[in-house]
CSV table of C-alpha atoms and ligand atoms in Angstrom, one decimal:
chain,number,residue,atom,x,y,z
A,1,UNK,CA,15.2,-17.9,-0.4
A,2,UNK,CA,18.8,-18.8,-0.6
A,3,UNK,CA,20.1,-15.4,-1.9
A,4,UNK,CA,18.7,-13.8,1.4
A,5,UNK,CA,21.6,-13.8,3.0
A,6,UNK,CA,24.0,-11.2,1.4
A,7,UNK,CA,21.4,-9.2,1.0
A,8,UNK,CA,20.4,-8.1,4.3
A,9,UNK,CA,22.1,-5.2,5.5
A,10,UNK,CA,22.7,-6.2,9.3
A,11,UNK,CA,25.8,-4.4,9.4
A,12,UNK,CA,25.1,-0.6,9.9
A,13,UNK,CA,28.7,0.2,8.7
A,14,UNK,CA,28.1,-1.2,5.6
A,15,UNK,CA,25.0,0.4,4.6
A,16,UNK,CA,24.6,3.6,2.7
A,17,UNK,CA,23.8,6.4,5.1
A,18,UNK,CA,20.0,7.4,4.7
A,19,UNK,CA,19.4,11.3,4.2
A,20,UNK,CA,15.7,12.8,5.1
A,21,UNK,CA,14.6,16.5,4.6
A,22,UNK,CA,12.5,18.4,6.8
A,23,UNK,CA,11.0,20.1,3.8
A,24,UNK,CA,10.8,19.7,-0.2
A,25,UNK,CA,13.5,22.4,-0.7
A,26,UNK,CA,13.8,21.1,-4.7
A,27,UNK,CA,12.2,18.8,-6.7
A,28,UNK,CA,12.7,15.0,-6.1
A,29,UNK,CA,14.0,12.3,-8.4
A,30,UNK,CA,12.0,9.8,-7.0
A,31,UNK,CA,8.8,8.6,-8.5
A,32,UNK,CA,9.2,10.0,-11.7
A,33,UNK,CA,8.9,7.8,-14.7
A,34,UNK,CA,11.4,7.3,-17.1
A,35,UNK,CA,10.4,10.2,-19.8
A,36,UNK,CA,9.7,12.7,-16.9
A,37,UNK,CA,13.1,12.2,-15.1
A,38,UNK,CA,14.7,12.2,-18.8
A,39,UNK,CA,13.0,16.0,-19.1
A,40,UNK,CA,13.8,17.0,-15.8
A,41,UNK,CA,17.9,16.2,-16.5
A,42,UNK,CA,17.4,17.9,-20.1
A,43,UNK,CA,16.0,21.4,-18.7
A,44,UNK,CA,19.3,20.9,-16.1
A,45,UNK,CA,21.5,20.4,-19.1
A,46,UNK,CA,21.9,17.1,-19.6
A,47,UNK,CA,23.0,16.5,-23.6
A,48,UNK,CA,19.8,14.6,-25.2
A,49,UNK,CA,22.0,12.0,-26.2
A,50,UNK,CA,23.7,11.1,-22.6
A,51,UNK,CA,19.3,11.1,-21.3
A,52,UNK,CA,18.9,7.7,-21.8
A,53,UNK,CA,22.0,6.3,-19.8
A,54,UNK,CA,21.9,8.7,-17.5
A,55,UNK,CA,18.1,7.7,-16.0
A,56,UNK,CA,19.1,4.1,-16.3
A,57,UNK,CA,22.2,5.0,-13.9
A,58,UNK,CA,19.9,7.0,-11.6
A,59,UNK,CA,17.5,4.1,-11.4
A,60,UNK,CA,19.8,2.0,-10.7
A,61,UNK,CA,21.4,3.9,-7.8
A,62,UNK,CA,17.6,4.6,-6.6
A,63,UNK,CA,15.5,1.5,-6.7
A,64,UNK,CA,18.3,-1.2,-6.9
A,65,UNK,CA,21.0,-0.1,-4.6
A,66,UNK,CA,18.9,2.1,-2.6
A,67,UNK,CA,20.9,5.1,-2.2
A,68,UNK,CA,19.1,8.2,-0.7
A,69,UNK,CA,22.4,10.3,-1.2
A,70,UNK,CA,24.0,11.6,-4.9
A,71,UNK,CA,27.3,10.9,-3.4
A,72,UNK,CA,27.2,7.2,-2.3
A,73,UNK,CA,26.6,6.9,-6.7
A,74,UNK,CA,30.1,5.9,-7.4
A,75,UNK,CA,30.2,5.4,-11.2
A,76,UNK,CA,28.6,9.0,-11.6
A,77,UNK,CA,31.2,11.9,-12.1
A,78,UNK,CA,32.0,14.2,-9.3
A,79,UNK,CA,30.4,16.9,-12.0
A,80,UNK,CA,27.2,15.3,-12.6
A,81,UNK,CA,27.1,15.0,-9.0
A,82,UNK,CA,27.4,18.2,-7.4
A,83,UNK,CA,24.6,19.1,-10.7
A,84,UNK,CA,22.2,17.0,-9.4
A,85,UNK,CA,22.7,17.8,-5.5
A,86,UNK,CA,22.5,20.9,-7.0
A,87,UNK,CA,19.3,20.9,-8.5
A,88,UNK,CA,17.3,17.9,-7.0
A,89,UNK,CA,16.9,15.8,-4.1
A,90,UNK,CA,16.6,11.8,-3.4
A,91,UNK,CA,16.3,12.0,0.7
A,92,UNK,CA,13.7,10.4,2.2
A,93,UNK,CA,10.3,11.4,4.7
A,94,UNK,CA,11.5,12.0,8.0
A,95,UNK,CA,10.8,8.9,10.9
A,96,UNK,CA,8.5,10.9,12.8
A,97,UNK,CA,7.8,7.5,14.7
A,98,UNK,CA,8.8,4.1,14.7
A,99,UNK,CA,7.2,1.1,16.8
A,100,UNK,CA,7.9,-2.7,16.7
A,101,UNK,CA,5.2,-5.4,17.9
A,102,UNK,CA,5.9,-8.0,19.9
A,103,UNK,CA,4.7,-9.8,16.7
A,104,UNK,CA,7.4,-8.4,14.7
A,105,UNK,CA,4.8,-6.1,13.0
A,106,UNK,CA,6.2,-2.4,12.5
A,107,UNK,CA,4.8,0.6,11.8
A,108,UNK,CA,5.9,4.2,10.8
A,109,UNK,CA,4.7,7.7,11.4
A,110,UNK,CA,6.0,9.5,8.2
A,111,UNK,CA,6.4,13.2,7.5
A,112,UNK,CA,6.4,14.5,4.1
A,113,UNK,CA,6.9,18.4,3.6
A,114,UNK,CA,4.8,20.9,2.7
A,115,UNK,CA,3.3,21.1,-0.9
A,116,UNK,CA,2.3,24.6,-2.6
A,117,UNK,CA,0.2,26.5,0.5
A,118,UNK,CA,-0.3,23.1,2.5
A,119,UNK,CA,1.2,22.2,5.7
A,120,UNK,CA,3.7,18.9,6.0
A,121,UNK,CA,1.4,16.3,6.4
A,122,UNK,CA,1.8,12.8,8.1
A,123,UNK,CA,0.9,9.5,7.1
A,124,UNK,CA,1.2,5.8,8.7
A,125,UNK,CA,2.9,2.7,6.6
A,126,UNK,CA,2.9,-1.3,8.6
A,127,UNK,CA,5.0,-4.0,7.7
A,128,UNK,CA,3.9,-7.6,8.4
A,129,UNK,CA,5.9,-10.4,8.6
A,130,UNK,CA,4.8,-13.9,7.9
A,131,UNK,CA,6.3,-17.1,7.2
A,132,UNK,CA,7.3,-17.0,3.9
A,133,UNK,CA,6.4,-13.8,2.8
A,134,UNK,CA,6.5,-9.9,4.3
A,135,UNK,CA,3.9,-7.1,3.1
A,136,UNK,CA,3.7,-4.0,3.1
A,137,UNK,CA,0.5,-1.5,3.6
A,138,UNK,CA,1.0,1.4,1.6
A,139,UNK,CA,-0.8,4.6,2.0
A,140,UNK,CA,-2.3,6.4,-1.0
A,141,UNK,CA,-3.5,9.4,0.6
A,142,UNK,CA,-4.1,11.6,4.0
A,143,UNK,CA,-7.8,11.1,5.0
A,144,UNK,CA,-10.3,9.8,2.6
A,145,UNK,CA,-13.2,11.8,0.7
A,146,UNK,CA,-15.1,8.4,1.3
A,147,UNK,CA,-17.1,7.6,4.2
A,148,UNK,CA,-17.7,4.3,4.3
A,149,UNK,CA,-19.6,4.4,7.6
A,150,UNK,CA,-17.2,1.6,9.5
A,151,UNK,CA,-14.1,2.8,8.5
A,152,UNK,CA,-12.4,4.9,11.1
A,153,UNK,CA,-10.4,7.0,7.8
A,154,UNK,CA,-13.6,8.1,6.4
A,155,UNK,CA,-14.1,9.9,9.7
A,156,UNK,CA,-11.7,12.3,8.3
A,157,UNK,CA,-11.4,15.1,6.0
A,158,UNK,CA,-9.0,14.6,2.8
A,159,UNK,CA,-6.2,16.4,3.8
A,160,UNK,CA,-4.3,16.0,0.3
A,161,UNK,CA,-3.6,12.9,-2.4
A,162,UNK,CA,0.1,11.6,-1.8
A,163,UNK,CA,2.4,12.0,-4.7
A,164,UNK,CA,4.2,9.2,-6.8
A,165,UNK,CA,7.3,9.8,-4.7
A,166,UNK,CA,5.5,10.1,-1.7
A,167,UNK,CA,3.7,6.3,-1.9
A,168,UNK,CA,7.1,4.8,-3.3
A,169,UNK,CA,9.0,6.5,-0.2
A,170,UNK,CA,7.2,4.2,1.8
A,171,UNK,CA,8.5,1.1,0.4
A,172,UNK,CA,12.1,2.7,0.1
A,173,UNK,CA,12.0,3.7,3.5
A,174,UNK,CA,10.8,0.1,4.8
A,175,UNK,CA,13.6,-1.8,2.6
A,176,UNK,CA,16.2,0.9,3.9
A,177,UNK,CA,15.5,0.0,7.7
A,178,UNK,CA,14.4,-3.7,7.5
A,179,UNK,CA,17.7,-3.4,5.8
A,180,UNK,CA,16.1,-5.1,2.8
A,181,UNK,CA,18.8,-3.0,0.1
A,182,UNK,CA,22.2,-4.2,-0.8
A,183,UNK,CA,25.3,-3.5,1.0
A,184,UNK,CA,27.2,-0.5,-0.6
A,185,UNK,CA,30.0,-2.8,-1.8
A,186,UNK,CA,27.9,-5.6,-2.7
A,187,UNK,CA,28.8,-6.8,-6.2
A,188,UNK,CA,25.9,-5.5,-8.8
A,189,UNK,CA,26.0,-9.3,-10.4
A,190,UNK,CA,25.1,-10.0,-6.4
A,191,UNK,CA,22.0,-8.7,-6.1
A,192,UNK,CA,19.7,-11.1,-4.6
A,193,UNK,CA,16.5,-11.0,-6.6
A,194,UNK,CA,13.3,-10.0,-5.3
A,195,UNK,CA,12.1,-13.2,-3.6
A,196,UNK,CA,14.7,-13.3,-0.9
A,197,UNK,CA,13.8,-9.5,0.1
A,198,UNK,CA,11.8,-8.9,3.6
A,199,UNK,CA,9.4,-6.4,1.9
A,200,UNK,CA,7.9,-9.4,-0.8
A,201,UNK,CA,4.2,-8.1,-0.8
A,202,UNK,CA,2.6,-5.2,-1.1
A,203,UNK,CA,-1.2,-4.1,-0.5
A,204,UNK,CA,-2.6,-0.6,-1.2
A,205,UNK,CA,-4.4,-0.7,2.4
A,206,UNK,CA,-3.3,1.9,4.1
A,207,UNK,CA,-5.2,5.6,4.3
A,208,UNK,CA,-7.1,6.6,1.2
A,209,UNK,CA,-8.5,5.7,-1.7
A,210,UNK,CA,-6.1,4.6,-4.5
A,211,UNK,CA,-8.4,5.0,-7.1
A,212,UNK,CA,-8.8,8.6,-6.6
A,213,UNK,CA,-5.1,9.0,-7.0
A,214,UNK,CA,-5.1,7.1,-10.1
A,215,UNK,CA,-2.3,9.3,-11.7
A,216,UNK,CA,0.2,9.0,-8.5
A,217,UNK,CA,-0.4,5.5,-7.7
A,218,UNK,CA,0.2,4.1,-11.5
A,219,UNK,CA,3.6,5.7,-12.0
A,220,UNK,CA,4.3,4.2,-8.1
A,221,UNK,CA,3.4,0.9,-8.7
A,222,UNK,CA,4.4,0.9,-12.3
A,223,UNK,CA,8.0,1.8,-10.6
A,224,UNK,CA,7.6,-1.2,-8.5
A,225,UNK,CA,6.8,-3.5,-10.5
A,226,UNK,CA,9.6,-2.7,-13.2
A,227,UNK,CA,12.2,-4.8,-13.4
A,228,UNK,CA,14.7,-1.7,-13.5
A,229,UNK,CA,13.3,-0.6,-10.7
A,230,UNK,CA,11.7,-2.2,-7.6
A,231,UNK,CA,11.0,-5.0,-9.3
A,232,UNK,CA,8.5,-6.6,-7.4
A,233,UNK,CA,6.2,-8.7,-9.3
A,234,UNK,CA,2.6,-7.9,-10.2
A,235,UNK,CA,1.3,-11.0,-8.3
A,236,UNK,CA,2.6,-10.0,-5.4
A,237,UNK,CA,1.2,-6.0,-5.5
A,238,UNK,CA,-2.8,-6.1,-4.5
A,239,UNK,CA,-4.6,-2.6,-4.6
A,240,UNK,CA,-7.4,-2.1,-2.4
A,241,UNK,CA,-10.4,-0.2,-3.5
A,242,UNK,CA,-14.4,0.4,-2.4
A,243,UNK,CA,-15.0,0.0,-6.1
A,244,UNK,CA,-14.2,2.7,-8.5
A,245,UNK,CA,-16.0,1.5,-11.4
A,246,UNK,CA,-14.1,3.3,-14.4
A,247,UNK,CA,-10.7,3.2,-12.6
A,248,UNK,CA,-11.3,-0.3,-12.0
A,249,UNK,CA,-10.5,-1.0,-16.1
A,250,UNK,CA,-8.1,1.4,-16.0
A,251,UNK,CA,-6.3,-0.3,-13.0
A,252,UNK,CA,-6.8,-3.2,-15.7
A,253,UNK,CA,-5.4,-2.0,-18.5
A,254,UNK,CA,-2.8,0.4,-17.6
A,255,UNK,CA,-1.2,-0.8,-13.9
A,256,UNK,CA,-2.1,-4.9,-14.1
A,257,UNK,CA,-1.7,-5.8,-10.7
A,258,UNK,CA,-4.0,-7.7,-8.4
A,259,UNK,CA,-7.2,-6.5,-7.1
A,260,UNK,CA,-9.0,-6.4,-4.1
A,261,UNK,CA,-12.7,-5.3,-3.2
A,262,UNK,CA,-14.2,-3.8,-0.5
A,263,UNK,CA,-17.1,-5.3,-1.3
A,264,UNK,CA,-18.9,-5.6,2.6
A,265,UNK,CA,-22.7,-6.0,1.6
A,266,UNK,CA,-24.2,-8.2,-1.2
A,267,UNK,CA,-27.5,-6.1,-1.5
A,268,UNK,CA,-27.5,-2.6,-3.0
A,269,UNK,CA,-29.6,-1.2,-0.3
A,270,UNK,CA,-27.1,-2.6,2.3
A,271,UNK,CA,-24.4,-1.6,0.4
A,272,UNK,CA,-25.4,1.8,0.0
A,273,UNK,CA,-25.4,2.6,3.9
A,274,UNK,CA,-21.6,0.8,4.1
A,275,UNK,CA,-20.2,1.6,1.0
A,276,UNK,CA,-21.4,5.4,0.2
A,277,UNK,CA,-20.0,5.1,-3.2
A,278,UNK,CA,-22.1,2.2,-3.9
A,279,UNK,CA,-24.8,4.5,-5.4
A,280,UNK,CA,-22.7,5.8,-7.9
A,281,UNK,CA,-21.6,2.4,-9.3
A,282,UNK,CA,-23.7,-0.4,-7.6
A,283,UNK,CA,-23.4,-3.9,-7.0
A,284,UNK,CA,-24.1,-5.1,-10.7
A,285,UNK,CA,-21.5,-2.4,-12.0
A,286,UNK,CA,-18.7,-3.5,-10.2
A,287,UNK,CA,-19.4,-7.0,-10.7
A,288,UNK,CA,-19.5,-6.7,-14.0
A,289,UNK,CA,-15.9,-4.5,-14.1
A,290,UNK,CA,-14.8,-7.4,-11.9
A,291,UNK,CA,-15.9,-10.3,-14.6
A,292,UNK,CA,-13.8,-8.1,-17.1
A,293,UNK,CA,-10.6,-7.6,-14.8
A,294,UNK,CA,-7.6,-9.1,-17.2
A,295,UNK,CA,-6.1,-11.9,-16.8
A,296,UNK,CA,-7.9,-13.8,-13.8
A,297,UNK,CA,-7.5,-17.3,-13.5
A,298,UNK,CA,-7.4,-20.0,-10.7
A,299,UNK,CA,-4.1,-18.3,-9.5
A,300,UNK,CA,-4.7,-15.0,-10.3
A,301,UNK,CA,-7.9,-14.5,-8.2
A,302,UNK,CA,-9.8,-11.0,-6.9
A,303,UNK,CA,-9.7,-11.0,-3.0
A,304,UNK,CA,-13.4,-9.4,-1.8
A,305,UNK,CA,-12.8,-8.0,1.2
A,306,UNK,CA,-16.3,-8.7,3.4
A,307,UNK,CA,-16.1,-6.6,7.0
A,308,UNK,CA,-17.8,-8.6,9.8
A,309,UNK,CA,-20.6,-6.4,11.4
A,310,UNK,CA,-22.7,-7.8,14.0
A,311,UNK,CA,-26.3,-8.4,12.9
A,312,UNK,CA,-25.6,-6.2,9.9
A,313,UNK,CA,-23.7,-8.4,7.2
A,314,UNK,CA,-23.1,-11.2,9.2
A,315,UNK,CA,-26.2,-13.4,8.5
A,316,UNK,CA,-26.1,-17.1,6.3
A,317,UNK,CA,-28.6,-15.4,4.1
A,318,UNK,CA,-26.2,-12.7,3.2
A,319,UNK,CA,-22.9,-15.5,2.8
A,320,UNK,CA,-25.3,-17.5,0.5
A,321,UNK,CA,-25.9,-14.0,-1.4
A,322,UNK,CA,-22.2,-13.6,-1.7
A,323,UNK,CA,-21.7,-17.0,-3.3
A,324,UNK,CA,-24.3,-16.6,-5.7
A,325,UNK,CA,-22.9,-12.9,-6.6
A,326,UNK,CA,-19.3,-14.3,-7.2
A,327,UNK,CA,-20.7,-17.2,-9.4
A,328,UNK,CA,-17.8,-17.3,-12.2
A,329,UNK,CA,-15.3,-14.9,-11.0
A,330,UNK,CA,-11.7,-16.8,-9.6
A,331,UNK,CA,-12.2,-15.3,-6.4
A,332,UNK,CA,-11.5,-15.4,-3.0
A,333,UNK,CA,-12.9,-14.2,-0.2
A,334,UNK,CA,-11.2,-12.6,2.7
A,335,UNK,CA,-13.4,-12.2,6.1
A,336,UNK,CA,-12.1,-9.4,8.7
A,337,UNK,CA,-13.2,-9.0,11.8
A,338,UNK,CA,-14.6,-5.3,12.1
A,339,UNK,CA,-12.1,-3.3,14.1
A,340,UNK,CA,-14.1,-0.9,16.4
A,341,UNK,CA,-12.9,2.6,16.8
A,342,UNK,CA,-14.3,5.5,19.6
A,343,UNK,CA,-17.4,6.7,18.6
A,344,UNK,CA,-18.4,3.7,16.3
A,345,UNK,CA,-22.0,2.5,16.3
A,346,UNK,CA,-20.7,-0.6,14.8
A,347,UNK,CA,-19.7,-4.1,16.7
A,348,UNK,CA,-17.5,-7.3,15.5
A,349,UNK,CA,-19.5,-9.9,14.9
A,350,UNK,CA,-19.4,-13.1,17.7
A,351,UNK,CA,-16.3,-15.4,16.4
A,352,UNK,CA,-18.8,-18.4,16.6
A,353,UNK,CA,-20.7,-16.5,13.9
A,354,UNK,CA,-17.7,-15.8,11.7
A,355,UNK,CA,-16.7,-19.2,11.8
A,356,UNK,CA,-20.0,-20.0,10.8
A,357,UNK,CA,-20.4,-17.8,8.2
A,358,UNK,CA,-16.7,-18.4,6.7
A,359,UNK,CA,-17.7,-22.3,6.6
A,360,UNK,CA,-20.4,-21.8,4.5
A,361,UNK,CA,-18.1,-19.8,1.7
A,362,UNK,CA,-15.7,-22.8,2.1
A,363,UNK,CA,-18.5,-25.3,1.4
A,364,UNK,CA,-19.5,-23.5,-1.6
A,365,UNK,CA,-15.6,-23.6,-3.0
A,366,UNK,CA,-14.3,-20.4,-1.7
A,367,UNK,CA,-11.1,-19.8,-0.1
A,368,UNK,CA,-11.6,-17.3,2.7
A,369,UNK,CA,-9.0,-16.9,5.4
A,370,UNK,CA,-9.9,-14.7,8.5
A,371,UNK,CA,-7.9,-12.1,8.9
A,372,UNK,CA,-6.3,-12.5,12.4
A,373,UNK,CA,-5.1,-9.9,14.5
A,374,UNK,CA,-1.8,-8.2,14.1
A,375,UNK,CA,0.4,-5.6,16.3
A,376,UNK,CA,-2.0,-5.5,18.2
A,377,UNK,CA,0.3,-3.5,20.8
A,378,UNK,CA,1.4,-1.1,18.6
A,379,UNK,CA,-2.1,0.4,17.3
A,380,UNK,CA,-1.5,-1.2,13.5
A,381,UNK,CA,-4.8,-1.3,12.0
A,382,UNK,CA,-4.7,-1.6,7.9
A,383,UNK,CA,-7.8,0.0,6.7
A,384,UNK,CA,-7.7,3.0,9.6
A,385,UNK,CA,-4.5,4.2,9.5
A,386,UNK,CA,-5.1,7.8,11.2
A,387,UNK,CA,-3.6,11.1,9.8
A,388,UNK,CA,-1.4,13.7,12.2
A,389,UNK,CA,-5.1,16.1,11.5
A,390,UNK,CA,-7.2,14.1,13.6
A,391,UNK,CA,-4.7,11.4,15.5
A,392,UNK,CA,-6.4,10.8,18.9
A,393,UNK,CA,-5.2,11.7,22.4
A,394,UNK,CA,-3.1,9.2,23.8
A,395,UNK,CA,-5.8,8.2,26.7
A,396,UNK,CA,-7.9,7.2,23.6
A,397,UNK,CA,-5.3,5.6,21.9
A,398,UNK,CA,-4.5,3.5,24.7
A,399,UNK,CA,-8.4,2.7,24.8
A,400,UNK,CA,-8.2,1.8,21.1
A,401,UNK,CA,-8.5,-1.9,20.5
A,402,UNK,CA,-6.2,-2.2,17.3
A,403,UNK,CA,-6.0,-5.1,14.7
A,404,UNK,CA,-3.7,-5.8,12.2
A,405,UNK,CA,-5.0,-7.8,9.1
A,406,UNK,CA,-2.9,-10.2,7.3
A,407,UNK,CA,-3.9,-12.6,4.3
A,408,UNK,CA,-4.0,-10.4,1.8
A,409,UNK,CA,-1.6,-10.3,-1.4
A,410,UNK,CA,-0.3,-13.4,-3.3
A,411,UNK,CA,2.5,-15.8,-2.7
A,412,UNK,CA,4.2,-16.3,-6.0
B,1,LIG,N1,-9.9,2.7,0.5
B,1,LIG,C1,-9.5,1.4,0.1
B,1,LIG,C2,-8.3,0.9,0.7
B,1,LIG,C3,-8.0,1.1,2.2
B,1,LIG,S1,-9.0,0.3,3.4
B,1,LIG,C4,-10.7,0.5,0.3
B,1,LIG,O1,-11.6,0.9,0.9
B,1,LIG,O2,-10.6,-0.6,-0.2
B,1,LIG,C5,-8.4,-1.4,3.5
B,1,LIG,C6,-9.6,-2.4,4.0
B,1,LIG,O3,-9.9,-2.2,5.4
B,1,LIG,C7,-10.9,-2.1,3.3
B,1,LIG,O4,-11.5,-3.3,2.9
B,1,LIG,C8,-11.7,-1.4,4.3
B,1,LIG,O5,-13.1,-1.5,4.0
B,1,LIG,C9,-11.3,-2.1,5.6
B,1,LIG,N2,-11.6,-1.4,6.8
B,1,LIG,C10,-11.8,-0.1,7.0
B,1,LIG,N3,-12.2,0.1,8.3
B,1,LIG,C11,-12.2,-1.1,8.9
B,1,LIG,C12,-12.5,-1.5,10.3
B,1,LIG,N4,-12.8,-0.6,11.2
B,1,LIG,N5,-12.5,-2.8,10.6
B,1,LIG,C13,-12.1,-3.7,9.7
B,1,LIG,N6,-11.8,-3.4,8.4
B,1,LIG,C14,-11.9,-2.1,8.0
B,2,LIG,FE1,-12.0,5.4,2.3
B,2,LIG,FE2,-11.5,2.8,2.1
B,2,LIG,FE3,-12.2,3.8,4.5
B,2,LIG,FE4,-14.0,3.7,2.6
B,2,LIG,S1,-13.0,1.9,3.6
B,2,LIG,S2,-13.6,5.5,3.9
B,2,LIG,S3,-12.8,4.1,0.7
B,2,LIG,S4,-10.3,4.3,3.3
């Protein structure tokens, strides 16, 4: 935490200048790992023997320092420069919208262009702040095909699957305005390493389905997580998912960071009503994908996310059923309140009965925080982030009683 203080970029002056486009006018530099950008400078020119320096530069410039403009890259030739303003871009989504919580909570209203015959499409990213520790819900796509029958996303048509650069924009964009990069003339043996950043967490919450982006959000987080790049440890980057069976091993095997299910129900019948998907790989399925997750531990833990629905879910028989089911996975359980939306048939289980029910899962040696309630003020609601296709009129809105969860992702 001591190395916090040169890096935050209070003074305006002293930070780069942060470019957006209104629309994808060339192909981005962002997101692309590093063989793809290494082809991408090739077919520009680039000699084959210069590749390799060249995309270390560029990541450098991109995920390290921050830079959202060619020309704030200072060791790169004028040349190379205008070649790569040229031919590329590095800008970021345009701030359609951005609100701050009394709680310090923020959340931002993001447009990112047009793809192919689509329109420009919008999407919602929330920063929490805790003691200790800030996270970061990231969104993985507009809509959901989903529709878990609580959730307020799976009301919605897909509208399209975000691209790599698209999800890492997101955390780019909240380290450029919590002002979580370097200063421009900060010394590169000065960079503070990645615990003393604001953005230390981050949870793949937001809109969508990861797991049915598995191609986007790998290179993403893989970028993250590099220590070239955003180098945010793996502990500390939890992806959320209502339990793709096959992409849960892949998630395993090929991205390695933590895991968290939206598990809801303990009975396949149940299960099936909340959880759609759940009849495609059921209860014993994901369990079992769960049991084979690398590397768990006592620290390394799954989170099961369990919604509280009044006299649906909510009942001692079901949180003995959840203990029994988790026998022998490190786990933890993480209760949230159900967070009603217009239209809904669902309510929020009584708080006596959640603190009943969370007891029990303690007694039986389970951690499992309730998540409390977060910009509140500010509609920031992880889990129903809403899309510009179907946003709600602002009467609704207003109606909408918002929560934001926290006690997700890991501290070290
Ligand atoms: N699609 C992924 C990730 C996004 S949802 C998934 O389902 O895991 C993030 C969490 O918020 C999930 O556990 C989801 O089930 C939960 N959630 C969705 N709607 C909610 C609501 N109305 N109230 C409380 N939690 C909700
Ligand atoms: Fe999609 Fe997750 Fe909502 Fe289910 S809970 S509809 S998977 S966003």
């Amino acid at each position: 935490m001591a190395s916090m203080d040169f890096l935050n970029t209070a003074d305006p002056a002293k930070a780069p200048a942060v470019r957006t486009v209104p629309a994808a006018e060339k192909p981005t530099l962002i997101g692309l790992s590093r063989e793809d950008m290494g082809r991408a400078l090739v077919e520009k020119g680039v000699a084959e023997r210069q590749v390799k320096m060249r995309v270390s530069q560029l990541w450098h410039w991109l995920y390290v320092r921050g830079v959202s403009d060619f020309d704030d890259m200072t060791n790169v030739s004028k040349d190379m420069r205008e070649m790569l303003k040229k031919h590329f871009t590095i800008a970021r989504p345009e701030i359609v919208d951005e609100q701050i919580s009394n709680d310090g909570t923020r959340k931002w209203l993001l447009r990112f262009p047009a793809r192919g015959a689509g329109r420009p499409v919008e999407i919602e990213t929330v920063y929490i702040p805790e003691e200790g520790r800030g996270t970061l819900c990231i969104s993985s796509q507009v809509g959901c095909t989903l529709t878990c029958s609580f959730c307020h996303t799976g009301t919605q048509k897909l509208v399209r699957n975000l691209t790599a650069e698209e999800i890492l924009s997101q955390l780019l964009l909240a380290r450029d305005r919590l002002g979580d990069f370097p200063d421009r003339d900060t010394p590169a043996g000065m960079i503070a390493p990645a615990e003393g950043r604001k953005v230390s967490n981050i949870v793949m919450m937001g809109m969508g389905e990861p797991l049915y982006n598995f191609e986007s959000v790998k290179t993403a987080l893989l970028i993250a997580t590099d220590g070239d790049g955003l180098s945010l440890s793996k502990r500390r980057v939890t992806l959320s998912t209502s339990g793709i069976v096959p992409e849960i091993y892949r998630t395993g095997s090929e991205i390695g960071v933590m895991l968290a299910i939206s598990l809801h129900a303990v009975r396949d019948e149940l299960r099936d009503m909340l959880v759609p998907i759940n009849k495609k790989y059921p209860l014993k399925e994901l369990l079992e994908a769960c049991r084979a997750y690398p590397s768990l531990s006592n620290a390394r833990r799954i989170t099961f996310e369990y919604v509280m629905l009044k006299d649906v879910n909510d009942s001692l028989e079901d949180a003995k059923l959840l203990t029994q089911l988790l026998k022998g996975i490190p786990a933890k359980i993480n209760l949230i309140p159900f967070n009603p939306w217009p239209g809904t048939n669902y309510q929020c289980s009584d708080w006596e009965q959640i603190e009943r029910f969370a007891d029990f899962i303690n007694q039986a040696g389970y951690a499992s925080p309730i998540r409390t309630p977060r910009g509140r003020d500010i509609l920031a609601a992880c889990g129903q982030l809403k899309s510009e296709s179907e946003r709600m009129r602002k009467v609704e809105r207003m109606a909408f009683e918002a929560m934001m969860i926290v006690g997700h992702g890991e501290d070290d």
